[in-house]
Short mmCIF file of C-alpha atoms in Angstrom, two decimals:
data_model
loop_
_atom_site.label_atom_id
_atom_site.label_comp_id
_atom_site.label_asym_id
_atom_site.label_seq_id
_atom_site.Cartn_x
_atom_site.Cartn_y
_atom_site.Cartn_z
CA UNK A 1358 7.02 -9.33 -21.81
CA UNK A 1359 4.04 -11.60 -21.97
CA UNK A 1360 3.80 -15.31 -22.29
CA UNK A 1361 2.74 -16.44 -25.69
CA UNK A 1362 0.67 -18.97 -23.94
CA UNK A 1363 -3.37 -18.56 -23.84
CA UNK A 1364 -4.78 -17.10 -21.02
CA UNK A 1365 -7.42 -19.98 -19.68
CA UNK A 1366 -10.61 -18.80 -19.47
CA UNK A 1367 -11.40 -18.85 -16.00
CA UNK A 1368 -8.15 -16.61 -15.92
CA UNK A 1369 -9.08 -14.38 -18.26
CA UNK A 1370 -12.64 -13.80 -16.82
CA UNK A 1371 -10.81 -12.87 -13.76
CA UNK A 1372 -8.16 -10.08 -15.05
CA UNK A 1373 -10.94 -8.14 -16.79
CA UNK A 1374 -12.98 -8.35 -13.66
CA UNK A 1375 -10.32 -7.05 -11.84
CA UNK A 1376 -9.50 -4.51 -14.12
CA UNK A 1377 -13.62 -3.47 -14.04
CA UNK A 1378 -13.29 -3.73 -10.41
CA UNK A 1379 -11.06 -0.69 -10.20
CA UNK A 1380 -13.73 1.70 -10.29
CA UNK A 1381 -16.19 0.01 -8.21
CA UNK A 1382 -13.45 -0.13 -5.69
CA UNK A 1383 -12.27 3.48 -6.20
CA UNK A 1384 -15.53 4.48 -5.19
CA UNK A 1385 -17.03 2.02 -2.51
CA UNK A 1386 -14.25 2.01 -0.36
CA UNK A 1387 -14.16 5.13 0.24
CA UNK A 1388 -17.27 5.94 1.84
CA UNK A 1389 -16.78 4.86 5.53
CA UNK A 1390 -13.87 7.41 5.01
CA UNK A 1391 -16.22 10.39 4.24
CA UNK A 1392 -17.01 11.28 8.00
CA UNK A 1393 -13.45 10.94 8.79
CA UNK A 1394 -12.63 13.52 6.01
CA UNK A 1395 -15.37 15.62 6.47
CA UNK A 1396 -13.93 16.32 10.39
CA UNK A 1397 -10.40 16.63 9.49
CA UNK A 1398 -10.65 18.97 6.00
CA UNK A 1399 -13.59 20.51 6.24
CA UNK A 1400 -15.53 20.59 9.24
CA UNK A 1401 -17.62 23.49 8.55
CA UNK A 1402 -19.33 22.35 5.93
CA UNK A 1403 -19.26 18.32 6.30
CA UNK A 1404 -21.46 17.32 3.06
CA UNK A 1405 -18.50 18.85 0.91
CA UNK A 1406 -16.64 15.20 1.90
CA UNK A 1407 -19.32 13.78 -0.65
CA UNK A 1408 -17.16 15.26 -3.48
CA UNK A 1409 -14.82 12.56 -3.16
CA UNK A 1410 -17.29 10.17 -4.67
CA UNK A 1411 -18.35 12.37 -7.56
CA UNK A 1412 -15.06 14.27 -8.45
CA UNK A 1413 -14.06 10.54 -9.21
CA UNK A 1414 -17.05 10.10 -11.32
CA UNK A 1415 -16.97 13.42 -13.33
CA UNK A 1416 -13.28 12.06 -14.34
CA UNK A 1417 -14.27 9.01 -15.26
CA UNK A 1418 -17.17 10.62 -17.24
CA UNK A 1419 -14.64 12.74 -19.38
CA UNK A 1420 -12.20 10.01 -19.58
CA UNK A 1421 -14.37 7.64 -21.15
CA UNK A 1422 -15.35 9.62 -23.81
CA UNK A 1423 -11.84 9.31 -25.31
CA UNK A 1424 -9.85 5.95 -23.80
CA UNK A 1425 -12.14 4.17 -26.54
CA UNK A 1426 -10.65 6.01 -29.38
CA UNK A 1427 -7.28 6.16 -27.96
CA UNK A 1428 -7.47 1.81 -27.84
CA UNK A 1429 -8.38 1.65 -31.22
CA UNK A 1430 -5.68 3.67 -31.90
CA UNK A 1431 -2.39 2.94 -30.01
CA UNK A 1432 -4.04 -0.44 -28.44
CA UNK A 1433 -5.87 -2.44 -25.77
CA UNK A 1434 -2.64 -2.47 -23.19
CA UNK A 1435 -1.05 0.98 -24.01
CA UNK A 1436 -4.08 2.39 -22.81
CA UNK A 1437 -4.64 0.29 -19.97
CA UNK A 1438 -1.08 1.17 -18.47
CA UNK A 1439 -1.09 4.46 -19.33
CA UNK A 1440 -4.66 4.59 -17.72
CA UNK A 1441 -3.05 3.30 -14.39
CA UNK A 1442 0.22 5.19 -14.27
CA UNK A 1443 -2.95 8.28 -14.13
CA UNK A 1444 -4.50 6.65 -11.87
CA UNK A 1445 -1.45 5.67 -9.68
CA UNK A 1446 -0.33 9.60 -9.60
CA UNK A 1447 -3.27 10.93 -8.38
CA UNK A 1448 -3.76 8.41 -5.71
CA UNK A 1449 0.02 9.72 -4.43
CA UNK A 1450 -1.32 12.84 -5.06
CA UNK A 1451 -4.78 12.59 -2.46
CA UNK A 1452 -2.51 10.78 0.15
CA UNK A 1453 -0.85 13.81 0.54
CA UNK A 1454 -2.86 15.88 0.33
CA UNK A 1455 -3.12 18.78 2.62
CA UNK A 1456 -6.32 20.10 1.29
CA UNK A 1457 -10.16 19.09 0.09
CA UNK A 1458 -9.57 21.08 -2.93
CA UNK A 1459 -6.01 18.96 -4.08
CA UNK A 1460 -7.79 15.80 -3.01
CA UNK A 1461 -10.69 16.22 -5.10
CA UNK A 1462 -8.43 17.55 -8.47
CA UNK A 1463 -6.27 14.25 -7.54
CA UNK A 1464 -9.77 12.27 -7.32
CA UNK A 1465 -10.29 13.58 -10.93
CA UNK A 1466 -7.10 12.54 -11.88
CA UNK A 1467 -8.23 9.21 -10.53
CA UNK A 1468 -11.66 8.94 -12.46
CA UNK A 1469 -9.69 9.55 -16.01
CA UNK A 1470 -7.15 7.01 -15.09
CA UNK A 1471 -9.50 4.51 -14.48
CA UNK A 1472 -11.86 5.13 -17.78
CA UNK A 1473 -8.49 3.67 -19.63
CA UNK A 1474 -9.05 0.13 -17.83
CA UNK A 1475 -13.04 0.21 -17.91
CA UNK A 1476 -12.91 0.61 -21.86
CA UNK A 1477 -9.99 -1.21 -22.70
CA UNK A 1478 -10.73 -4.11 -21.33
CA UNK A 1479 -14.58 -4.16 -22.76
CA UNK A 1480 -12.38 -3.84 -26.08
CA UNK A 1481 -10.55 -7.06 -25.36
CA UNK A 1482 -13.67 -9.07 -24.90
CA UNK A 1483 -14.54 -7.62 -27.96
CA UNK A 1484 -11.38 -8.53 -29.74
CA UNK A 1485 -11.55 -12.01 -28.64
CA UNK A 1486 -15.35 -12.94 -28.52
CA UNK A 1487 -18.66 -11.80 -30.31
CA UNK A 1488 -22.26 -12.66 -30.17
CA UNK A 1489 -23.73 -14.87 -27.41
CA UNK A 1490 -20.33 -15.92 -26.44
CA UNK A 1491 -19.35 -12.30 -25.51
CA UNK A 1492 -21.95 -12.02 -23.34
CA UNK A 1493 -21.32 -15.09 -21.95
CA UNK A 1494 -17.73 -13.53 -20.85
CA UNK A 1495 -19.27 -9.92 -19.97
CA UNK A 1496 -21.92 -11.83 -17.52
CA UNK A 1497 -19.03 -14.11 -16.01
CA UNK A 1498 -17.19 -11.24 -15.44
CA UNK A 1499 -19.83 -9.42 -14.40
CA UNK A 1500 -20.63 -12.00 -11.20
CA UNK A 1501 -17.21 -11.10 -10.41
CA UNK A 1502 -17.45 -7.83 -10.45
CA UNK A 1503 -20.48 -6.78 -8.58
CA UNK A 1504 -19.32 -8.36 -5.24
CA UNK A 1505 -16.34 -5.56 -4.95
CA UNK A 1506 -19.57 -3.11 -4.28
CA UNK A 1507 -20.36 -5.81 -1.40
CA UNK A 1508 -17.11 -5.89 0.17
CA UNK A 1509 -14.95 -2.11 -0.97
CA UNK A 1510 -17.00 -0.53 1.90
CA UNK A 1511 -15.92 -3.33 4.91
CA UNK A 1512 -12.31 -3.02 3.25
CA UNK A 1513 -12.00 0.45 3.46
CA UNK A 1514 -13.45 0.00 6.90
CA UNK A 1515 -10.59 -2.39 7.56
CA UNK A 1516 -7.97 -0.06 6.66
CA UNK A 1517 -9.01 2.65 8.27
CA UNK A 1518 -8.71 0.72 11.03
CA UNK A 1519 -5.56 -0.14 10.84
CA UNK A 1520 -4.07 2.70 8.91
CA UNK A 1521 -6.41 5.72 9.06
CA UNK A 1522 -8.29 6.92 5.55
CA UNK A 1523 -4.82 7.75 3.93
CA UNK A 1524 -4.24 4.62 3.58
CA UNK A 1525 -6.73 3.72 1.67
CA UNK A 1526 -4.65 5.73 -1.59
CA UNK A 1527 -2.36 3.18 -1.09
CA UNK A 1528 -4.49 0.30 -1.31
CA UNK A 1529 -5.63 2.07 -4.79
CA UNK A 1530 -2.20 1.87 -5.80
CA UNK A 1531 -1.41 -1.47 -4.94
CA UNK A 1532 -4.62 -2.74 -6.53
CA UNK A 1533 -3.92 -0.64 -9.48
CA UNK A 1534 -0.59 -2.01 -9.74
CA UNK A 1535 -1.67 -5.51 -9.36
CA UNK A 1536 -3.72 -5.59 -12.37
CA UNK A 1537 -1.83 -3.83 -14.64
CA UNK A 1538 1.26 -6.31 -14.29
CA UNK A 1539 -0.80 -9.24 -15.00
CA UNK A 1540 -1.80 -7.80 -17.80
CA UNK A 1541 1.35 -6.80 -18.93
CA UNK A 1542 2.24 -10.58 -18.37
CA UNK A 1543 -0.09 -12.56 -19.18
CA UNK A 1544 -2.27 -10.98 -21.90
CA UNK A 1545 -0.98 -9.68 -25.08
CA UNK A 1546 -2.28 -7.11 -27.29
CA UNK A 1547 -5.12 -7.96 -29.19
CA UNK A 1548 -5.43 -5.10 -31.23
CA UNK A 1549 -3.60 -5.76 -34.66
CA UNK A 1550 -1.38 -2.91 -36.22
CA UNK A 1551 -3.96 -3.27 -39.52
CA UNK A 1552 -7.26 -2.69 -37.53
CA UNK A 1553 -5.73 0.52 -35.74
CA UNK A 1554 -7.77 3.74 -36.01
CA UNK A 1555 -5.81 6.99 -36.23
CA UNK A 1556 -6.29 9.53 -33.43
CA UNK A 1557 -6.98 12.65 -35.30
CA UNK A 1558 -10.28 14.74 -34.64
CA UNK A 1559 -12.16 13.78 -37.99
CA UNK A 1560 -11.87 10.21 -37.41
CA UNK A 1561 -13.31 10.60 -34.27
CA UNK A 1562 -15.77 12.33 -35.65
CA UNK A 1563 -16.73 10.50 -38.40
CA UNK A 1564 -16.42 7.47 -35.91
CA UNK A 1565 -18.73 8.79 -33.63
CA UNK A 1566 -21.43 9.45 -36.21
CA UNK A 1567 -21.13 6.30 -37.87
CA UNK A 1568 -21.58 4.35 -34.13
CA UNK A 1569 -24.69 6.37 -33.42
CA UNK A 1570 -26.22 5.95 -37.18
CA UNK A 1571 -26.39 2.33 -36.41
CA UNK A 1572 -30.39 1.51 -35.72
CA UNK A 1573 -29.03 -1.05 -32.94
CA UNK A 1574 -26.58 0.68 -31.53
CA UNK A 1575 -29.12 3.57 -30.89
CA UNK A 1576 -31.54 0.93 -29.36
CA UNK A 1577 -29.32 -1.05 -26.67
CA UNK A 1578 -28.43 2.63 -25.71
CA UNK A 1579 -31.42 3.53 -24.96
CA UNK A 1580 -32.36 0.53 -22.74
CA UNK A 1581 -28.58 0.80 -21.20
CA UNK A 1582 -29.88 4.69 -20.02
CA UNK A 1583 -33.03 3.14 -18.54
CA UNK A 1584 -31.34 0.06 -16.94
CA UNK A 1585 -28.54 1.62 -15.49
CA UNK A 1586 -31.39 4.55 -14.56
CA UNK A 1587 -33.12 1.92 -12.25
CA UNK A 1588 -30.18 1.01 -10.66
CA UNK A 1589 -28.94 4.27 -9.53
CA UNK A 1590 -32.64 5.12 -8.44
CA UNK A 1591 -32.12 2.12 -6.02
CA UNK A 1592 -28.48 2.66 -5.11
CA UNK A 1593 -29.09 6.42 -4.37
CA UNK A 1594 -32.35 5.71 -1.90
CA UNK A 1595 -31.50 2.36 -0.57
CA UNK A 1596 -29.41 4.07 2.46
CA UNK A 1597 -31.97 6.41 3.44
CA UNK A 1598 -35.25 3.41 2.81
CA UNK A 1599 -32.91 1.45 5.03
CA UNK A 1600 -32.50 4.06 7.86
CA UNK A 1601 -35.30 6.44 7.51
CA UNK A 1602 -38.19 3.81 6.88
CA UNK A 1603 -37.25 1.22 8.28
CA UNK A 1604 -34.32 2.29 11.17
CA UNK A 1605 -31.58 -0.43 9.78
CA UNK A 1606 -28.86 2.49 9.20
CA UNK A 1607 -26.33 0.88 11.30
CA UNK A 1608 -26.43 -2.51 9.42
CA UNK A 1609 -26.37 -0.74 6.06
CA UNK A 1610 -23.79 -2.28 4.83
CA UNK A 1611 -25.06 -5.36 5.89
CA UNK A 1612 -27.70 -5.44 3.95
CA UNK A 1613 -26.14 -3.95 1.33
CA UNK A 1614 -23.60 -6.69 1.38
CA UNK A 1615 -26.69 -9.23 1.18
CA UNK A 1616 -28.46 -7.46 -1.61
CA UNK A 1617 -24.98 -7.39 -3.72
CA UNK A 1618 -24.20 -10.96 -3.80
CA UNK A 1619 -27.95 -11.93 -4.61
CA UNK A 1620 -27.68 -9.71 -7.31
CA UNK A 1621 -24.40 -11.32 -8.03
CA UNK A 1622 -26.49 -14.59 -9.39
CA UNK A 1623 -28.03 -13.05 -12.32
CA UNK A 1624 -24.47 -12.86 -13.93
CA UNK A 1625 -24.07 -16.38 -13.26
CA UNK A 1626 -27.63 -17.60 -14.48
CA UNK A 1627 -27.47 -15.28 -17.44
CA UNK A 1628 -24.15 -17.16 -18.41
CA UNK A 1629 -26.16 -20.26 -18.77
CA UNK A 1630 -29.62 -19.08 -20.01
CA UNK A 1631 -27.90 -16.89 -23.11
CA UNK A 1632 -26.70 -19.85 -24.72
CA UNK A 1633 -30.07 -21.02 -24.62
CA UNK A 1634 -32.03 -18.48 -25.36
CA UNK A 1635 -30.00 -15.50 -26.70
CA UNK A 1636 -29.22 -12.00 -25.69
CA UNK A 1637 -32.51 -10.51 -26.80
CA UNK A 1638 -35.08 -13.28 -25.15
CA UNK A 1639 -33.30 -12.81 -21.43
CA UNK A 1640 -33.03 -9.10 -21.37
CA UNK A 1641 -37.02 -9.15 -22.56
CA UNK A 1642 -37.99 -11.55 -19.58
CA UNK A 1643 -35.62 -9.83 -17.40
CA UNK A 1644 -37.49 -6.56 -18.17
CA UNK A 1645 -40.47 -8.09 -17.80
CA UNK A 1646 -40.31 -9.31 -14.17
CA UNK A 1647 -38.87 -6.22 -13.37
CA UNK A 1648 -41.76 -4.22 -14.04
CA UNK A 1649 -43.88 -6.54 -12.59
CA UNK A 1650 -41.84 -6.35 -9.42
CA UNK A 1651 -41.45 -2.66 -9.11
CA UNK A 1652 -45.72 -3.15 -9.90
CA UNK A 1653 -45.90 -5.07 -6.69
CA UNK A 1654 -43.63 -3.12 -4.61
CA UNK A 1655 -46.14 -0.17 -5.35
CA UNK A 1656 -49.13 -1.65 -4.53
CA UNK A 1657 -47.15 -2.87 -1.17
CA UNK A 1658 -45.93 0.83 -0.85
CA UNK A 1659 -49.11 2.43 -0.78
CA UNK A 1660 -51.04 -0.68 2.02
CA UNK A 1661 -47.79 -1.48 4.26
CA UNK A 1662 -47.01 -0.81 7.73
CA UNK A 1663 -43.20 -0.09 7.33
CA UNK A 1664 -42.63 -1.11 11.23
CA UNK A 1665 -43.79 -5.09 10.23
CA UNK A 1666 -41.08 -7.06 9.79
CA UNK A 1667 -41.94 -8.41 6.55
CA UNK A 1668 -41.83 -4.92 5.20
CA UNK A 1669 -38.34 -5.26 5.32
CA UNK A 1670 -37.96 -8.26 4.02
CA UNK A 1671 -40.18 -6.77 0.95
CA UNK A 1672 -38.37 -4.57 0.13
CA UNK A 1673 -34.71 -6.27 0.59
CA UNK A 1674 -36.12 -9.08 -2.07
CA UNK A 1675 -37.54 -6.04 -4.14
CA UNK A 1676 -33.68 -4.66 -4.47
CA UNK A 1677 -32.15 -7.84 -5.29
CA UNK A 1678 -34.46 -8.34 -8.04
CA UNK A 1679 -33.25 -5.13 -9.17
CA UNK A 1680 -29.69 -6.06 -8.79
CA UNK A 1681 -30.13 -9.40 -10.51
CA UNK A 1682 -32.02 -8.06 -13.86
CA UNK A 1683 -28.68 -5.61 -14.25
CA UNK A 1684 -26.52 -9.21 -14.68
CA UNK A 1685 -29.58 -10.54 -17.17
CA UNK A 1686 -29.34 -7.41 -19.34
CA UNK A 1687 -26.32 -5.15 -19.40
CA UNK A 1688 -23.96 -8.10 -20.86
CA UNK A 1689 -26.28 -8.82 -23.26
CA UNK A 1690 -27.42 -5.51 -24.64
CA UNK A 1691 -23.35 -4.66 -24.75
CA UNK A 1692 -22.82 -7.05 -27.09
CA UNK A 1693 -25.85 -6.73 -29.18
CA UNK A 1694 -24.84 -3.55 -29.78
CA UNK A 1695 -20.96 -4.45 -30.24
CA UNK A 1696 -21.72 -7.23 -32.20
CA UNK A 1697 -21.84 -5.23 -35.48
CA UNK A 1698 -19.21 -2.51 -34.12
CA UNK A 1699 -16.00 -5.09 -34.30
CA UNK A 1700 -14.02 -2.64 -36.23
CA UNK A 1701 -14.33 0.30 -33.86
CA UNK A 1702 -15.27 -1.69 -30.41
CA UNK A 1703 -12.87 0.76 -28.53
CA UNK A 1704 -15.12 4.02 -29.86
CA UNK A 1705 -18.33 1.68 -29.65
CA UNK A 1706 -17.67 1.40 -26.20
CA UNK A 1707 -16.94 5.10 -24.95
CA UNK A 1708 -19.90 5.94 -26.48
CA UNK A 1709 -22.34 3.53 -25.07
CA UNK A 1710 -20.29 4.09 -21.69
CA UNK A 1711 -20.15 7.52 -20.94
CA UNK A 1712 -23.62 8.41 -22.83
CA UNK A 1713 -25.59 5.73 -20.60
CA UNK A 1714 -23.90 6.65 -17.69
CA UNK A 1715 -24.81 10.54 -18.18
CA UNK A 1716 -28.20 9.47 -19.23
CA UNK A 1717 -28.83 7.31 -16.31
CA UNK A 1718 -27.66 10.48 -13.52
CA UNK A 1719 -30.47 12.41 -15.77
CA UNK A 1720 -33.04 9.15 -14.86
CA UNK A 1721 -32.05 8.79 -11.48
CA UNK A 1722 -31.56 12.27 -9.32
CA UNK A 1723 -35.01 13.62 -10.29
CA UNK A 1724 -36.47 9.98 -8.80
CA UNK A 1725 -33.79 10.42 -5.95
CA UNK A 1726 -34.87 13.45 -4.78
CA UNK A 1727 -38.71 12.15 -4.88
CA UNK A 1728 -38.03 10.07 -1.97
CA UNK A 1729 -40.81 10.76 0.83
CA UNK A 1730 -39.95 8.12 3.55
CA UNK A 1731 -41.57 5.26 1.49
CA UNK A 1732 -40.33 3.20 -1.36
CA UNK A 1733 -43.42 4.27 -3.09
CA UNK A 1734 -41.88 6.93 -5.89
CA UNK A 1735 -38.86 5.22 -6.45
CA UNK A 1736 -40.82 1.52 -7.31
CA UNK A 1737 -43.34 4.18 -9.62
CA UNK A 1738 -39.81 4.86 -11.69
CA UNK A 1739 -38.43 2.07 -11.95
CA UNK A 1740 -41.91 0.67 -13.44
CA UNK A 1741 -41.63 2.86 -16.09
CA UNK A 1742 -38.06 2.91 -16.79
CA UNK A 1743 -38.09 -0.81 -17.24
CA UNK A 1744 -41.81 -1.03 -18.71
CA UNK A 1745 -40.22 1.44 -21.34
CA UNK A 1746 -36.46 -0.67 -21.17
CA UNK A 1747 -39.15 -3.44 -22.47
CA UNK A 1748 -40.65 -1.61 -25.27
CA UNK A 1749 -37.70 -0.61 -26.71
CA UNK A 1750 -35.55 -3.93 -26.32
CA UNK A 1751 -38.35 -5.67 -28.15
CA UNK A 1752 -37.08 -4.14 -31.48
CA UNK A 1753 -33.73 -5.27 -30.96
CA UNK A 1754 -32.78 -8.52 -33.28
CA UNK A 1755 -30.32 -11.35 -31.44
CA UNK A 1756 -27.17 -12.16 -33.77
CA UNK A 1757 -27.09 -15.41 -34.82
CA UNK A 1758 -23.49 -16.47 -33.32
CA UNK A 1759 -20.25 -16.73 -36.19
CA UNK A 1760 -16.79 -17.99 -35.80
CA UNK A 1761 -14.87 -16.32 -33.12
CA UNK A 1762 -11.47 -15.10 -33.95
CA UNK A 1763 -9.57 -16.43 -31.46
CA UNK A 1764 -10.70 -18.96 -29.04
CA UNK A 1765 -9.83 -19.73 -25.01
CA UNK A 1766 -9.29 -23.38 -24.40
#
């Protein structure tokens, strides 16, 4: 039963970032587990551990592509609950497991319970907000967010601590479980029975096609590819920059920690300067600086000494930069492109989720496996895939804002 009383907003910012948070946390916490693993299930062959991270991903992948159609047909919270009762079993499942192998298939199990609660929620926001005001929401919920990456690895670090790796299943469960009963009490379904999309293959079709024959949609996903591109460029190199160049390895996740919660503030300012400005005019500048800072980290690339201190400090600044433009652009170019998608917002949104993330993984191993002990190839990447972000978010057209359905107090 929910309450027929309006969530508040500072409320509702923080169920759907909790709700987001569940994959960030499905996957960051787990990594000062994978040694652990590695030396109890497979010992022979130690990098197979790093399956745990993308087993989840590859179900999330799949997932994605149809928890948007199934919330536009059977709702927002259906899907949501159904997403986490997934979810729930295969985190039983990996905590007792005996096996890599059932671990991973539960981890998979995992990744397409969570795509119900990544989608769903976007839908929501979408239900209840449009224009600048949407991604005024996405980028509030967004600062919330991206500081589970900054603390999921010292939590799982925690529990394994106390509890050993197993336990960290458990902790996905009672997250899981968390979320999905405030939602279940607190937010009611904002998908009417009029606006509800059948589930049958031509629909999905014909949904499909009409999302990707919009000129905009096509446009913001484009520059989501190359965004989220740059980012994984940085988050796949930023362990081995850290150790290799500069010998910080053991206070990784220190800096890591630091890098997160800097990048954390571009959520926050892009709250503010949307309303100002609008959608298209941040993610431009945004763009903008970060070319010209992956520019400079280039030219500092090719004269540096990487054992001077301010090398370091370089390149931490350099990453947060990164970090922040991701909270000045991915909120807005979402709802650019959902803006004239209201109708289908659950499809809109598997689309534009699973294709970006699939398109960025094609951006971001070849620049990945570049890496040469330097920054150097990884900055030369990220130039271009924001110079180009740039190019192509310049023919994008801000909506002018229009009533909102239903308003937070």
């Amino acid at each position: 039963m929910t309450t027929d009383r309006a969530l508040s907003k500072p409320e509702f910012i923080a169920l759907m970032a909790m709700l987001f948070s569940t994959i960030a946390f499905s996957i960051d916490a787990m990594l000062p587990a994978l040694p652990e693993i590695a030396a109890e299930l497979t010992p022979g062959a130690p990098n197979l551990a790093q399956l745990i991270v993308t087993s989840f991903v590859l179900g999330l992948g799949v997932g994605t592509l149809f928890s948007g159609p199934m919330a536009d047909a059977f709702g927002r919270r259906r899907v949501i609950a159904g997403g986490a009762l997934l979810y729930i079993l295969g985190a039983l499942l990996a905590w007792q497991a005996a096996s890599l192998e059932l671990i991973l298939a539960a981890r998979v199990l995992q990744g397409l319970g969570a795509s119900g609660p990544r989608i769903a929620a976007m839908a929501i926001i979408r239900d209840k907000f449009e224009g600048r005001e949407m991604a005024q929401l996405v980028s509030l919920m967004m600062m919330v967010f991206t500081l589970v990456p900054a603390l999921a690895p010292a939590m799982g670090a925690g529990i394994i601590a106390m509890a050993g790796w197993r336990a960290i299943f458990l902790a996905f469960i009672v997250f899981s479980a968390i979320s999905v009963i405030w939602l279940s009490l607190r937010q009611p379904e904002t998908l009417t029975l009029p606006a509800r999309r059948p589930f049958r293959p031509a629909k999905l079709r014909d949904g499909f096609l009409e999302v990707i024959a919009n000129p905009m949609v096509r446009l913001c996903l484009l520059s989501l590819i190359l965004t989220f591109g740059a980012l994984f460029s940085v988050l796949v190199t930023a362990q081995p920059i850290f150790d290799v160049t500069f010998g910080q390895g053991h206070k990784f996740h220190w800096w890591f920690m630091l890098i997160s919660v800097i990048g954390a503030m571009g959520n926050f300012a892009n709250a503010k300067l949307v309303m100002i400005w609008g959608m298209r005019r941040v993610a431009l500048t945004a763009f903008a600086v970060q070319t010209g800072a992956a520019i400079l980290m280039i030219l500092v690339s090719l004269s540096a000494p990487w054992n001077a201190p301010w090398a370091l400090y370089a390149y931490v600044a350099w990453a947060a930069v990164n970090f922040t433009v991701l909270g000045l652009t991915i909120g807005n170019i979402n709802a650019i492109a959902m803006t004239p998608m209201g109708h289908m917002a659950g499809m809109t949104a598997s689309i534009l989720g699973s294709m970006s993330t699939v398109g960025a993984v094609i951006v971001a191993v070849p620049l990945g496996l570049t890496f040469n002990g330097t920054p150097l190839s990884v900055a030369i990447g990220i130039a271009i895939c924001a110079g180009a972000a740039f190019v192509i978010a310049s023919g994008l057209k801000d909506p002018e804002p229009t009533p909102i359905k239903e308003a937070l107090p």
